[in-house]
CSV table of C-alpha atoms and ligand atoms in Angstrom, one decimal:
chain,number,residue,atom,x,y,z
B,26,UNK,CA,0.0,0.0,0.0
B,27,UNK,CA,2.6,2.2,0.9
B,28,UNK,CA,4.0,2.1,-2.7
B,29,UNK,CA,0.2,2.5,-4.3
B,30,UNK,CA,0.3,6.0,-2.4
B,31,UNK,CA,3.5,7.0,-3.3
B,32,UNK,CA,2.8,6.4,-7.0
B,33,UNK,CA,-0.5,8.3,-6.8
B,34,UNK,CA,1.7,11.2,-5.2
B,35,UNK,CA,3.9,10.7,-7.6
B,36,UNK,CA,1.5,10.4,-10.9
B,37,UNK,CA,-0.5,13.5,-9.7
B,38,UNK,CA,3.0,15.5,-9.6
B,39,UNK,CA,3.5,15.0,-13.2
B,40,UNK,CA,-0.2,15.7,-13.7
B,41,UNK,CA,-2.5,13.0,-15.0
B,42,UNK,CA,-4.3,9.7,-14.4
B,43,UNK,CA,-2.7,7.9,-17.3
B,44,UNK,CA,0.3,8.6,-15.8
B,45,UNK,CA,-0.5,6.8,-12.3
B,46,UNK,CA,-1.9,3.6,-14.6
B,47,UNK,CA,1.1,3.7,-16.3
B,48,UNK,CA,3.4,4.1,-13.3
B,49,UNK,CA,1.8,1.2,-10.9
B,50,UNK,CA,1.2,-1.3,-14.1
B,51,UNK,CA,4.9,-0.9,-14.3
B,52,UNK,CA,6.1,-1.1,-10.6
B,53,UNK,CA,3.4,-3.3,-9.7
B,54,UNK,CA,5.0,-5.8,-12.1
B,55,UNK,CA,8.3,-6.0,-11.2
B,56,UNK,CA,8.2,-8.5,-8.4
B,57,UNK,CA,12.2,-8.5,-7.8
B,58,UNK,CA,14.7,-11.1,-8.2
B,59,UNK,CA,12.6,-14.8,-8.9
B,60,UNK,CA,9.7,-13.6,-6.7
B,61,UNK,CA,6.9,-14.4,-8.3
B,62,UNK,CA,4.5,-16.5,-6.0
B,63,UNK,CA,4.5,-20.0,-6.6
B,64,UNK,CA,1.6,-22.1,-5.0
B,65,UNK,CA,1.6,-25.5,-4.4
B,66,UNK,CA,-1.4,-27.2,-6.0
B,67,UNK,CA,-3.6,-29.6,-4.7
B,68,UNK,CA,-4.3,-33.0,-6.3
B,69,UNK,CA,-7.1,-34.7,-4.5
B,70,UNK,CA,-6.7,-35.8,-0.6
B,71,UNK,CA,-4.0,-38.0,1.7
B,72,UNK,CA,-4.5,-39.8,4.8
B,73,UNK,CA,-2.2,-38.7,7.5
B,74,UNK,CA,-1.8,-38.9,11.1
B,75,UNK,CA,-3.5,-36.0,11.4
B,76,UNK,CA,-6.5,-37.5,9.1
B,77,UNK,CA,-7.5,-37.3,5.5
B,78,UNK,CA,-5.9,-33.7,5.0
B,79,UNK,CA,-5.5,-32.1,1.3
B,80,UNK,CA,-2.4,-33.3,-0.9
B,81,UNK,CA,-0.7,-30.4,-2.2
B,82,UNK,CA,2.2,-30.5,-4.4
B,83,UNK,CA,5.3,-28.4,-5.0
B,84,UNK,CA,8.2,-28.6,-7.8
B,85,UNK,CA,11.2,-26.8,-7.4
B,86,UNK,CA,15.2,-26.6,-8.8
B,87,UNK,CA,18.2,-25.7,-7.4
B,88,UNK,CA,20.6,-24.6,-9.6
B,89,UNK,CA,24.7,-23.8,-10.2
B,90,UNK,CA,23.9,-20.4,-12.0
B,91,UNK,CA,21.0,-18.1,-12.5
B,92,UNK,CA,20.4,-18.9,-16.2
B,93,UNK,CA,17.7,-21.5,-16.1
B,94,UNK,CA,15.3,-18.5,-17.0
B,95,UNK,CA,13.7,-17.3,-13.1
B,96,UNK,CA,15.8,-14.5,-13.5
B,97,UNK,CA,15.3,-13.3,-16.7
B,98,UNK,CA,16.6,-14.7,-19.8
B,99,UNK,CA,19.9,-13.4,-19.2
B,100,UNK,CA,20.3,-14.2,-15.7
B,101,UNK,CA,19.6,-11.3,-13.8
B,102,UNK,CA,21.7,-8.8,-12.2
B,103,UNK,CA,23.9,-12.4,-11.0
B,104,UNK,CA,24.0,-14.6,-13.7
B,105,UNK,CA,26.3,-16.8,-12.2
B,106,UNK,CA,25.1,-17.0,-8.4
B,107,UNK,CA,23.6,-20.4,-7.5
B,108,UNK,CA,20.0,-20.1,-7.1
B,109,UNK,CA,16.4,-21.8,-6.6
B,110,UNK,CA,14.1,-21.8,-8.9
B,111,UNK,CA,11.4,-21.0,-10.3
B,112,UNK,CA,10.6,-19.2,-7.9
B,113,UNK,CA,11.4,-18.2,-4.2
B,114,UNK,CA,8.3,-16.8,-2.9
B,115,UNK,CA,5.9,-19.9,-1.7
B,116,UNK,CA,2.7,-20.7,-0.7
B,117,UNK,CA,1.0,-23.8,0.4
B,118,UNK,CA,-2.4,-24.9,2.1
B,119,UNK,CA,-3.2,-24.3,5.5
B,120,UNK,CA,-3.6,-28.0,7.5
B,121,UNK,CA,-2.2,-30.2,4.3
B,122,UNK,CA,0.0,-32.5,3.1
B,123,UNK,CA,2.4,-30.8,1.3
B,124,UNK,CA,4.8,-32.9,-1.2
B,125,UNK,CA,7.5,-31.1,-2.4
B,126,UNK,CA,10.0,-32.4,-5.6
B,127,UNK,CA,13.2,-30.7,-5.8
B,128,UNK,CA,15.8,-31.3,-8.7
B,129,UNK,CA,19.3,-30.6,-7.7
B,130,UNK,CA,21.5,-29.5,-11.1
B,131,UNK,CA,24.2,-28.3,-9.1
B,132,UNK,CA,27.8,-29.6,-6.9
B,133,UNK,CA,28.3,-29.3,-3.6
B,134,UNK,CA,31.0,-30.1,-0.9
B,135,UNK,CA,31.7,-30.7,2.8
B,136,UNK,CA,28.5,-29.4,4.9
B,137,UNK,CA,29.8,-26.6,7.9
B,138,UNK,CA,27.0,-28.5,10.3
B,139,UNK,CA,25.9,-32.2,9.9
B,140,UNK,CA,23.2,-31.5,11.3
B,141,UNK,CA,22.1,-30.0,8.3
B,142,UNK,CA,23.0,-33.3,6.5
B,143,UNK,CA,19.8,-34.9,8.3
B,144,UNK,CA,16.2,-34.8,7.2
B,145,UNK,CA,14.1,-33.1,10.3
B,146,UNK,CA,10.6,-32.7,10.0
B,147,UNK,CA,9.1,-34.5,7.4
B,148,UNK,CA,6.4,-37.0,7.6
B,149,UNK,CA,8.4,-40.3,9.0
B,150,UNK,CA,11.6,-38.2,9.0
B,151,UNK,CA,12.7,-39.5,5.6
B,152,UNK,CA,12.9,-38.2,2.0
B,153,UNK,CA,14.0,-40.2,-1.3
B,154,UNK,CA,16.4,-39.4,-3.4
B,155,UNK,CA,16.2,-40.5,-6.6
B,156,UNK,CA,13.6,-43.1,-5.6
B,157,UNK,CA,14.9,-44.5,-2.7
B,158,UNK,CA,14.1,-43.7,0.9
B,159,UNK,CA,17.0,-41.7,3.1
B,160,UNK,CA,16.8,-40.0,6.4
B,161,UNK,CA,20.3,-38.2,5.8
B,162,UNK,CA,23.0,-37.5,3.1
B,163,UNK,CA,26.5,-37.8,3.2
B,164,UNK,CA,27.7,-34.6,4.9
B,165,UNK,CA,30.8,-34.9,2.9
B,166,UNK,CA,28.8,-34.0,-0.3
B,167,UNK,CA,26.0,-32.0,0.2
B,168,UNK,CA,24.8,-29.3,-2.6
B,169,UNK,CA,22.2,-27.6,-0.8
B,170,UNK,CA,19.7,-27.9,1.8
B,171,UNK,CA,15.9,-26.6,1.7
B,172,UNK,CA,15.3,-25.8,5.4
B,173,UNK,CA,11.7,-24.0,6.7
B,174,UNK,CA,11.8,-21.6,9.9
B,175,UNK,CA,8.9,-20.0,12.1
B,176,UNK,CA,9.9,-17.1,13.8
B,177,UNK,CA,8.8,-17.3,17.7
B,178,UNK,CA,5.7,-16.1,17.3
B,179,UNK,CA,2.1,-17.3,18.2
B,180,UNK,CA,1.6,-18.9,14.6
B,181,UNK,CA,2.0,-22.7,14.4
B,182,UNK,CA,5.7,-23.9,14.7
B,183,UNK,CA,6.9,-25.1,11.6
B,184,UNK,CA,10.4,-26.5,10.6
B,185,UNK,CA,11.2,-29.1,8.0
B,186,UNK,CA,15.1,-29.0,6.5
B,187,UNK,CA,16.0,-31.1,3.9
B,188,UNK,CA,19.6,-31.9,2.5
B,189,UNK,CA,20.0,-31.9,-1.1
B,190,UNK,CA,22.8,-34.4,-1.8
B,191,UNK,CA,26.0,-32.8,-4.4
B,192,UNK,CA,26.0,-34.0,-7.9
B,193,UNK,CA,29.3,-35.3,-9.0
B,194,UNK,CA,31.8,-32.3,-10.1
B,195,UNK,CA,32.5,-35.1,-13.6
B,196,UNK,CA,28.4,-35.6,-13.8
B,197,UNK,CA,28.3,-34.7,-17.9
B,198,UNK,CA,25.8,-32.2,-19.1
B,199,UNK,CA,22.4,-33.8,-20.0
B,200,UNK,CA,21.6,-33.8,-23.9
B,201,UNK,CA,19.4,-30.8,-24.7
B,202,UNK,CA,20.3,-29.8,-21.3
B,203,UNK,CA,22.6,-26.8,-20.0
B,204,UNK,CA,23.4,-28.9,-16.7
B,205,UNK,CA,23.6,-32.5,-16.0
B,206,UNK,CA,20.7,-35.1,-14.9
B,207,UNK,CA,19.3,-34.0,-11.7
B,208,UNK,CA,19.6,-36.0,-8.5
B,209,UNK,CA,15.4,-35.2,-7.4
B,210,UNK,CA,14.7,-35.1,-3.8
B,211,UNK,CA,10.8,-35.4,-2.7
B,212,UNK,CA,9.8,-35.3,0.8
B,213,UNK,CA,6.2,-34.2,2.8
B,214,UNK,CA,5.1,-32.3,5.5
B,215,UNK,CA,2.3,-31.5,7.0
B,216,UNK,CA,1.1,-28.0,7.3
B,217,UNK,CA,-0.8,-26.3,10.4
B,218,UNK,CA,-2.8,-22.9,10.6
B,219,UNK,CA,-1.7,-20.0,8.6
B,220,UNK,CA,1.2,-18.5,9.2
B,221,UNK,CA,4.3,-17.3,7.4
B,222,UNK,CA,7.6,-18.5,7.5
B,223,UNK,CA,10.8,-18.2,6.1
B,224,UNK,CA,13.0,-20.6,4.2
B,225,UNK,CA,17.1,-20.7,3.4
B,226,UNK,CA,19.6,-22.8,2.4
B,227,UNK,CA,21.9,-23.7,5.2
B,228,UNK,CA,25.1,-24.6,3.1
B,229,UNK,CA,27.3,-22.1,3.1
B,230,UNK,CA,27.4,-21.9,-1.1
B,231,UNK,CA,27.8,-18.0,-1.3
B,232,UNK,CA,31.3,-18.8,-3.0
B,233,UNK,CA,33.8,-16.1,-2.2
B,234,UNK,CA,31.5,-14.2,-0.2
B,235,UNK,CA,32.0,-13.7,3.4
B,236,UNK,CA,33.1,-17.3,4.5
B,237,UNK,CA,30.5,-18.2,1.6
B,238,UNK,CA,27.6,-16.6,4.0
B,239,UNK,CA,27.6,-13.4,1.3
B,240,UNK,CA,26.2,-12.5,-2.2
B,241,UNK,CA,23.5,-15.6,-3.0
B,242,UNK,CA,23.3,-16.6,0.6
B,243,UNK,CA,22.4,-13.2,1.8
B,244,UNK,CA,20.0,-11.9,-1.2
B,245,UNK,CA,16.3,-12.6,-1.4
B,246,UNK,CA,15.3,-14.6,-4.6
B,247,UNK,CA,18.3,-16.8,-4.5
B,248,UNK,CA,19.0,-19.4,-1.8
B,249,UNK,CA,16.0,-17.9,0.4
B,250,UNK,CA,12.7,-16.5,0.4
B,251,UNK,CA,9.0,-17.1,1.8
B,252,UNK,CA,6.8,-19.4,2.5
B,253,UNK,CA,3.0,-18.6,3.0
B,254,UNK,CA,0.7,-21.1,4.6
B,255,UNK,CA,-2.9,-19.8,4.0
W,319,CU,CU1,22.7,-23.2,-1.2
């Protein structure tokens, strides 16, 4: 609302309504850096331990570069941070199952916290990768991790982190591909009341950046962003 004023200020300074349609249309649009909303759609119902709840599904990507098109077709203003895609602004169903399908394109390394290299939070504490059930990846060779936080406040506590394991640094490039096959992680949660959270990535994969905590790591729209539960 704040910037619907100040373009209405703005428009009437330069004298004319067109120029307020023109002026919002254009701001209004420009969500930032791979922020477009991205809800996750529900297909049908699951039965959970909480009961037959909504199944809600979300795909997403995790990617060496910014070129895969969520920042533009030239890669945004980073073209060659590591990023998620295609988008980093989420939403999903209050009181749901929620199935998420990543695919990892990118390399990793040697987590900073094992901890990290553990799946928390997910319905049985396991995810598969690539098909097969895991509770935990190789800390040695981690590429990213997709990790939900609640800030302490009175909306329901949710926190689900997820380790993407590292694709091989030889893994060849994928015909009619720009990266290699991607290792896809799927795992569930369960959502509660609405509320909004926040999720990073806790691998430190900023490269060059302040102990690799900077650039990617520390923008929105890269390796962090929101996640709405409505
Ligand atoms: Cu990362």
């Amino acid at each position: 609302m704040a910037v619907r004023r100040t373009l209405v200020g703005l428009g009437c300074a330069v004298g004319g309504g067109a120029a307020v349609v023109a002026l919002t249309g254009m701001v209004l649009h420009q969500p930032g850096p791979n922020a477009s909303p991205l809800s996750a759609v529900v297909k049908g119902t699951a039965q959970t331990a909480q009961g037959t709840l909504p199944h809600a599904f979300l795909d997403l990507a995790t990617y060496p570069d910014s070129m895969a098109g969520e920042h533009g077709t030239s890669g945004g203003a980073h073209p060659g941070w590591v990023s998620y895609g295609p988008s980093t602004n989420l939403r999903a169903p209050a009181h749901s199952l929620v199935t998420v399908t990543i695919s990892q394109y990118d390399g990793g390394e040697t987590i900073t916290n094992p901890y990290f290299a553990k799946v928390h939070g997910t319905v049985d504490g396991t995810m598969t990768v690539n098909g097969k059930t895991q509770t935990q990846t190789d800390p040695d060779a981690v590429g990213h991790t997709f990790t939900i936080h609640a800030a302490p406040t009175n909306q329901d506590p949710l926190f689900v982190s997820i380790p993407l394991p590292a694709l091989p640094d030889d893994a060849p490039t994928a015909p009619g591909s720009d990266y290699p096959a991607p290792i896809t992680v799927t795992f569930s949660f369960v959502t509660g009341g609405a509320g909004k959270y926040q999720w990073n990535c806790e691998f430190p994969c900023g490269d060059g950046y302040y102990a690799k905590f900077g650039g990617p790591m520390a923008t929105r729209g890269y390796m962090s962003g929101s996640f709405t539960v409505s």
